[in-house]
Amino acid sequence: MTNQPIPDLTAFDEAALDKAFAQLEQEARQAASGLNDEAAVEAFRLEWLGRKQGRLNEVSGRWLKAAPVEAKKALGVRFNSLKAVVEALLDAALGSGPSDASLKAEALDITLPGTQRLVGAEHPITRTLNEIVSVFAALGYSVGVGPEVETDFYNFESMNFPPGHPARDTQDTLVVANQERRSQRDRLLLRTHTSPVQMRTMEQQPPPVRIVIPGKVHRNDAADATHSPIFHQVEGLCVDTNITFSDLKGTLDHAMKALFGSAVKTRFFPSFFPFTEPSADVQISCIYCGGKGCRKCKQSGWIELLGCGMVDPAVFAFAAEKQPAYDPKEISGFAFGMGVERIAMMKYGISEIGSFYSGDMRFLGQFV
Ligand code: DAH
């Protein structure tokens, strides 16, 4: 853009100077009033204040040089105030903030609906697990945990599954590869149950023990409606002097009533686990039909829910290697173990175990 030429000044009296500078000031004000974007502001700056071709530079060069000596001061004063006006106009234009276009781009339409943030909630497995734990916490049980990658010793041998014993076949195990150089008891596997934490607990503390151990377990099982290769258990262990099978029955009967309602009945069926003797399966009266017999309980009126028994002396013998106070002649105890998924499925009426792991919000949203 070429600047408007500065006219020659022929008269240098006060009135002529006032008029000439007033004219320039008016032009500057007019030019500054229409500056609506950054490029226009910069063009204004160059036109008026540019070092070489700016209009003020031209004024000072041509007018001041042409002025007779006695008029130079009056001209200089007016020049300085014009320059101050132009600079103030430029400052105002620079400081006037973003352009209309950028304001529009940033504009916030407060009538639009906001972004909805979903409220998180406990997963039904976590919720059930916590509920089971709190039933026992209320009875004075502490809570423990153990490793998911476990040794053969803790998962099997110390739980009275000797190497090569067929009882091991009841839990199809996922083992860590390439451990041939380790002794059998040190080989690593994914724990098939939470029972090994019984031994870890007893090795750490002498009796009495009352503890529940929630956790994740793994088995090489095909997934179907009620099985998953990864699932959760809550283990329990109570050891003290004079712990009897009646204590076991009373404790689990109370726990089942606390979990499923006070109308629920329990019964204990003979069973087998290597680490308990005697062992039992606990059945509860069918929560769907109240015990009359229905499809869910296969017309029996009972549903099998967990395993339990009196701690086998062979298990205490392993514990006594580190804590001699686990002498089966002095103490006794009971243990139990239950599947969290199975209990959650019964409590919430869920028929597919896979629903827990699918991450489907239509399923999970029901538990908020
Ligand atoms: N560990 C057993 C399992 O995974 C469950 C179990 C049964 C745990 C009886 C116990 C028990 O502590 O006494 O099938």
Coordinates of C-alpha atoms and ligand atoms in Angstrom, one line a residue:
M1 CA 0.0 0.0 0.0
T2 CA 1.4 3.4 -0.9
N3 CA 1.0 6.1 1.6
Q4 CA -0.8 9.3 0.9
P5 CA 1.7 11.9 0.0
I6 CA 2.5 14.6 2.6
P7 CA 1.7 17.9 1.0
D8 CA 4.4 20.6 1.0
L9 CA 4.1 23.2 3.7
T10 CA 4.5 26.7 2.5
A11 CA 3.5 28.8 5.5
F12 CA 5.0 28.3 9.0
D13 CA 3.0 30.6 11.2
E14 CA 1.1 29.2 14.1
A15 CA -2.3 29.1 12.4
A16 CA -0.8 27.3 9.3
L17 CA 1.0 24.8 11.5
D18 CA -2.2 24.1 13.6
K19 CA -4.2 23.5 10.5
A20 CA -1.6 21.2 8.8
F21 CA -1.2 19.1 12.0
A22 CA -4.9 19.0 12.7
Q23 CA -5.4 17.6 9.2
L24 CA -2.9 14.9 9.7
E25 CA -4.3 14.0 13.1
Q26 CA -7.8 13.7 11.7
E27 CA -6.5 11.4 9.0
A28 CA -4.7 9.3 11.6
R29 CA -7.8 9.0 13.7
Q30 CA -9.9 8.0 10.8
A31 CA -7.4 5.4 9.7
A32 CA -7.2 3.9 13.2
S33 CA -11.0 3.7 13.6
G34 CA -11.3 0.9 10.9
L35 CA -8.6 -1.5 12.2
N36 CA -10.3 -4.8 12.6
D37 CA -7.6 -7.4 12.3
E38 CA -3.9 -7.8 13.0
A39 CA -2.8 -7.2 9.4
A40 CA -4.7 -3.9 9.3
V41 CA -3.1 -2.8 12.6
E42 CA 0.4 -3.6 11.2
A43 CA -0.4 -1.7 8.0
F44 CA -1.4 1.3 10.1
R45 CA 1.8 1.2 12.1
L46 CA 3.9 1.0 8.9
E47 CA 2.0 3.8 7.3
W48 CA 2.4 6.2 10.1
L49 CA 5.4 5.1 12.1
G50 CA 7.5 3.2 9.6
R51 CA 11.2 4.2 10.0
K52 CA 11.8 4.9 6.3
Q53 CA 8.5 5.5 4.5
G54 CA 6.2 6.3 7.5
R55 CA 4.3 9.5 7.2
L56 CA 5.6 10.9 10.4
N57 CA 9.1 10.3 9.1
E58 CA 8.3 12.2 6.0
V59 CA 6.8 15.1 8.0
S60 CA 9.9 15.4 10.2
G61 CA 12.1 15.2 7.1
R62 CA 10.4 17.5 4.8
W63 CA 8.5 20.0 7.0
L64 CA 11.1 20.4 9.7
K65 CA 13.9 20.8 7.1
A66 CA 11.9 23.4 5.2
A67 CA 10.9 25.4 8.2
P68 CA 12.7 28.6 9.0
V69 CA 14.7 28.6 12.1
E70 CA 12.2 30.6 14.2
A71 CA 9.4 28.1 13.3
K72 CA 11.3 24.9 14.1
K73 CA 10.4 24.8 17.8
A74 CA 6.7 25.4 17.2
L75 CA 6.7 22.7 14.5
G76 CA 8.6 20.3 16.7
V77 CA 6.1 20.7 19.6
R78 CA 3.2 19.9 17.2
F79 CA 5.1 17.0 15.6
N80 CA 5.7 15.4 19.0
S81 CA 2.1 15.7 20.0
L82 CA 0.9 14.2 16.7
K83 CA 3.4 11.4 17.2
A84 CA 2.0 10.7 20.7
V85 CA -1.5 10.7 19.3
V86 CA -0.5 8.1 16.6
E87 CA 1.3 6.0 19.1
A88 CA -1.7 6.0 21.4
L89 CA -4.0 5.0 18.5
L90 CA -1.7 2.1 17.7
D91 CA -1.5 1.0 21.4
A92 CA -5.3 1.1 21.6
A93 CA -5.6 -0.9 18.4
L94 CA -3.0 -3.5 19.6
G95 CA -4.6 -3.7 23.0
S96 CA -8.1 -4.0 21.7
G97 CA -7.9 -7.8 22.1
P98 CA -8.7 -10.5 19.7
S99 CA -10.4 -9.9 16.4
D100 CA -14.1 -10.5 15.8
A101 CA -13.1 -13.7 13.9
S102 CA -11.1 -15.2 16.7
L103 CA -13.8 -14.2 19.3
K104 CA -16.3 -16.1 17.2
A105 CA -14.2 -19.2 17.1
E106 CA -13.8 -19.2 20.9
A107 CA -17.4 -18.3 21.6
L108 CA -19.1 -20.6 24.1
D109 CA -22.7 -21.5 23.6
I110 CA -23.9 -21.9 27.1
T111 CA -27.3 -23.2 25.9
L112 CA -25.6 -26.4 24.6
P113 CA -25.9 -29.4 26.9
G114 CA -22.6 -30.2 28.7
T115 CA -20.4 -33.3 28.3
Q116 CA -21.7 -35.9 30.6
R117 CA -19.1 -37.5 32.9
L118 CA -20.1 -41.1 33.9
V119 CA -20.0 -41.8 37.6
G120 CA -17.9 -44.8 38.4
A121 CA -19.1 -47.6 40.5
E122 CA -17.8 -50.8 42.1
H123 CA -17.7 -53.7 39.8
P124 CA -20.2 -56.4 41.0
I125 CA -17.3 -58.8 41.6
T126 CA -15.5 -56.2 43.7
R127 CA -18.7 -55.4 45.5
T128 CA -19.5 -59.1 46.3
L129 CA -15.9 -59.7 47.3
N130 CA -16.0 -56.7 49.7
E131 CA -19.3 -57.8 51.1
I132 CA -18.1 -61.4 51.8
V133 CA -14.9 -59.9 53.5
S134 CA -17.0 -57.5 55.6
V135 CA -19.2 -60.3 56.9
F136 CA -16.0 -62.0 58.3
A137 CA -14.4 -58.7 59.4
A138 CA -17.4 -58.2 61.6
L139 CA -16.6 -61.6 63.3
G140 CA -13.0 -60.3 64.0
Y141 CA -11.3 -61.8 61.0
S142 CA -8.4 -59.8 59.5
V143 CA -7.8 -59.6 55.7
G144 CA -4.8 -60.9 53.9
V145 CA -3.5 -61.3 50.3
G146 CA -0.9 -63.4 48.6
P147 CA 0.8 -63.6 45.2
E148 CA -1.0 -64.7 42.0
V149 CA 2.1 -66.2 40.7
E150 CA 2.8 -68.9 43.2
T151 CA 5.3 -71.7 43.8
D152 CA 4.4 -75.4 43.4
F153 CA 5.2 -75.7 47.1
Y154 CA 2.6 -73.2 48.4
N155 CA -0.1 -73.9 45.9
F156 CA 0.1 -77.7 46.1
E157 CA 2.7 -79.4 48.3
S158 CA 2.2 -77.5 51.5
M159 CA -1.6 -77.9 51.0
N160 CA -1.0 -81.6 51.1
F161 CA -1.1 -82.3 47.4
P162 CA 2.2 -84.3 47.2
P163 CA 4.1 -84.3 43.8
G164 CA 2.5 -86.7 41.4
H165 CA -0.6 -87.2 43.6
P166 CA -3.8 -87.5 41.6
A167 CA -5.5 -84.8 43.7
R168 CA -3.5 -82.3 41.6
D169 CA -5.5 -83.3 38.5
T170 CA -8.6 -81.7 40.0
Q171 CA -7.1 -78.3 39.4
D172 CA -5.9 -78.0 35.8
T173 CA -2.9 -75.7 36.3
L174 CA -1.3 -73.0 34.1
V175 CA 2.4 -73.2 34.7
V176 CA 5.2 -70.7 33.9
A177 CA 7.4 -72.1 31.1
N178 CA 11.1 -73.0 31.1
Q179 CA 11.7 -73.8 34.8
E180 CA 13.2 -77.2 34.4
R181 CA 16.4 -76.1 36.2
R182 CA 14.3 -75.4 39.4
S183 CA 13.4 -78.0 41.9
Q184 CA 9.8 -79.0 41.7
R185 CA 8.7 -77.1 44.8
D186 CA 10.2 -73.9 43.5
R187 CA 8.5 -74.0 40.1
L188 CA 6.2 -71.1 39.4
L189 CA 2.5 -71.4 38.4
L190 CA -0.6 -69.3 38.4
R191 CA -2.3 -70.1 41.7
T192 CA -5.3 -72.3 41.2
H193 CA -6.9 -71.3 44.5
T194 CA -6.3 -68.9 47.4
S195 CA -5.5 -71.7 49.8
P196 CA -1.7 -71.3 49.6
V197 CA -2.2 -68.0 51.5
Q198 CA -3.2 -70.1 54.4
M199 CA 0.3 -71.5 54.6
R200 CA 1.9 -68.1 53.9
T201 CA -0.1 -66.6 56.8
M202 CA 0.7 -69.4 59.3
E203 CA 4.4 -69.1 58.4
Q204 CA 4.3 -65.4 59.3
Q205 CA 2.3 -65.6 62.6
P206 CA 1.7 -68.1 65.4
P207 CA -1.8 -69.0 66.3
P208 CA -4.4 -67.8 67.0
V209 CA -5.3 -66.9 63.4
R210 CA -8.6 -65.6 62.0
I211 CA -8.1 -64.4 58.4
V212 CA -10.0 -64.1 55.1
I213 CA -8.1 -63.9 51.9
P214 CA -9.8 -62.6 48.7
G215 CA -8.0 -62.9 45.4
K216 CA -7.8 -63.9 41.8
V217 CA -7.1 -67.5 40.7
H218 CA -6.4 -69.2 37.4
R219 CA -7.2 -72.6 35.9
N220 CA -6.8 -74.1 32.5
D221 CA -10.5 -74.5 32.1
A222 CA -12.6 -73.8 29.0
A223 CA -14.9 -70.9 29.4
D224 CA -18.6 -71.6 29.4
A225 CA -21.7 -70.0 31.0
T226 CA -20.5 -70.7 34.5
H227 CA -16.7 -71.2 34.1
S228 CA -13.9 -68.7 33.5
P229 CA -10.2 -69.5 33.4
I230 CA -9.7 -66.5 35.7
F231 CA -12.0 -66.1 38.6
H232 CA -12.0 -65.0 42.3
Q233 CA -12.1 -66.7 45.6
V234 CA -12.3 -65.8 49.2
E235 CA -10.4 -68.1 51.5
G236 CA -10.9 -68.3 55.2
L237 CA -8.7 -69.8 58.0
C238 CA -9.4 -70.0 61.7
V239 CA -6.8 -71.6 64.0
D240 CA -6.8 -71.6 67.8
T241 CA -7.1 -74.0 70.7
N242 CA -10.3 -76.1 70.7
I243 CA -11.7 -75.0 67.4
T244 CA -14.3 -77.6 66.5
F245 CA -16.5 -78.6 63.5
S246 CA -19.4 -76.9 65.4
D247 CA -17.4 -73.6 65.2
L248 CA -17.1 -74.1 61.4
K249 CA -20.8 -74.9 61.0
G250 CA -21.9 -71.9 63.1
T251 CA -19.5 -69.5 61.3
L252 CA -20.5 -70.5 57.8
D253 CA -24.2 -70.7 58.7
H254 CA -24.0 -67.1 60.0
A255 CA -22.1 -66.0 56.9
M256 CA -24.6 -67.5 54.4
K257 CA -27.5 -65.9 56.3
A258 CA -25.6 -62.6 56.2
L259 CA -25.0 -62.9 52.5
F260 CA -28.3 -64.3 51.3
G261 CA -30.9 -63.4 54.0
S262 CA -31.8 -64.9 57.4
A263 CA -34.3 -67.4 55.9
V264 CA -31.5 -69.3 54.2
K265 CA -30.6 -72.7 55.7
T266 CA -27.3 -74.5 55.4
R267 CA -26.3 -78.2 55.3
F268 CA -22.9 -79.8 55.3
F269 CA -22.2 -82.7 52.9
P270 CA -19.1 -85.0 53.1
S271 CA -16.5 -84.1 50.5
F272 CA -12.8 -84.3 50.0
F273 CA -10.0 -81.7 49.9
P274 CA -6.4 -82.7 50.6
F275 CA -5.9 -79.9 53.1
T276 CA -8.9 -80.6 55.3
E277 CA -10.0 -83.6 57.2
P278 CA -12.9 -84.1 57.5
S279 CA -13.9 -82.0 54.5
A280 CA -17.4 -80.8 53.5
D281 CA -19.3 -79.1 50.8
V282 CA -21.7 -76.4 52.1
Q283 CA -25.1 -76.3 50.5
I284 CA -27.6 -73.5 51.1
S285 CA -31.4 -73.9 50.7
C286 CA -32.3 -72.8 47.2
I287 CA -32.6 -69.0 47.1
Y288 CA -34.8 -69.1 44.0
C289 CA -37.5 -71.5 45.3
G290 CA -37.0 -71.4 49.0
G291 CA -36.2 -75.1 49.0
K292 CA -39.3 -76.4 47.3
G293 CA -37.3 -77.6 44.3
C294 CA -37.0 -75.8 40.9
R295 CA -34.9 -75.8 37.8
K296 CA -32.1 -73.9 39.3
C297 CA -31.6 -76.4 42.2
K298 CA -32.4 -79.3 39.9
Q299 CA -35.4 -80.0 42.0
S300 CA -33.3 -80.8 45.0
G301 CA -34.0 -77.6 47.0
W302 CA -30.3 -77.2 47.7
I303 CA -27.5 -75.3 46.0
E304 CA -23.8 -76.2 46.6
L305 CA -21.8 -73.1 47.3
L306 CA -18.4 -73.7 49.0
G307 CA -15.9 -76.1 50.4
C308 CA -14.6 -76.3 53.9
G309 CA -13.2 -78.6 56.5
M310 CA -11.0 -79.0 59.6
V311 CA -7.4 -78.2 58.8
D312 CA -5.5 -81.4 58.1
P313 CA -2.7 -82.2 60.5
A314 CA -0.3 -82.6 57.5
V315 CA -0.9 -78.9 56.7
F316 CA -0.1 -77.9 60.3
A317 CA 3.1 -80.0 60.0
F318 CA 4.3 -77.8 57.1
A319 CA 3.4 -74.6 59.1
A320 CA 5.2 -76.0 62.1
E321 CA 8.5 -76.1 60.2
K322 CA 8.6 -72.3 60.5
Q323 CA 6.2 -71.7 63.4
P324 CA 6.4 -74.6 66.0
A325 CA 3.3 -73.4 67.7
Y326 CA 1.2 -75.1 64.9
D327 CA 1.4 -78.3 66.8
P328 CA -1.7 -80.4 65.9
K329 CA -1.8 -81.8 69.4
E330 CA -2.2 -78.3 70.8
I331 CA -4.3 -76.5 68.3
S332 CA -7.0 -77.1 65.7
G333 CA -8.6 -75.1 63.0
F334 CA -11.0 -74.9 60.1
A335 CA -10.7 -73.5 56.6
F336 CA -13.1 -72.6 53.8
G337 CA -13.0 -71.4 50.3
M338 CA -15.7 -69.9 48.1
G339 CA -16.0 -68.6 44.5
V340 CA -16.9 -64.9 44.3
E341 CA -18.4 -65.1 40.8
R342 CA -20.8 -67.9 41.7
I343 CA -22.0 -65.9 44.7
A344 CA -22.3 -62.7 42.7
M345 CA -24.3 -64.6 40.0
M346 CA -26.7 -65.9 42.6
K347 CA -27.1 -62.6 44.4
Y348 CA -27.7 -60.6 41.2
G349 CA -29.4 -63.2 39.1
I350 CA -26.7 -63.3 36.4
S351 CA -26.7 -66.3 34.2
E352 CA -23.5 -65.8 32.1
I353 CA -20.2 -65.5 34.0
G354 CA -18.8 -63.7 30.9
S355 CA -21.0 -60.7 31.6
F356 CA -18.6 -59.8 34.4
Y357 CA -15.6 -59.4 32.1
S358 CA -17.2 -58.1 28.9
G359 CA -17.0 -54.4 29.9
D360 CA -20.4 -53.9 28.4
M361 CA -21.8 -50.7 29.8
R362 CA -25.4 -52.0 29.5
F363 CA -24.5 -54.7 32.0
L364 CA -22.2 -52.7 34.3
G365 CA -24.6 -49.7 34.3
Q366 CA -27.1 -51.7 36.3
F367 CA -24.7 -51.7 39.2
V368 CA -24.3 -48.0 39.6
Ligands
DAH1 N1 -9.3 -74.4 47.5 C1 -10.5 -75.1 47.2 C2 -10.8 -74.9 45.7 O1 -10.2 -74.1 45.1 C3 -11.6 -74.5 48.0 C4 -11.6 -74.8 49.4 C5 -12.2 -76.0 49.9 C6 -10.8 -74.0 50.3 C7 -12.1 -76.3 51.2 C8 -10.7 -74.4 51.6 C9 -11.4 -75.5 52.1 O2 -10.0 -73.7 52.5 O3 -11.3 -75.9 53.4 O4 -11.6 -75.6 45.2

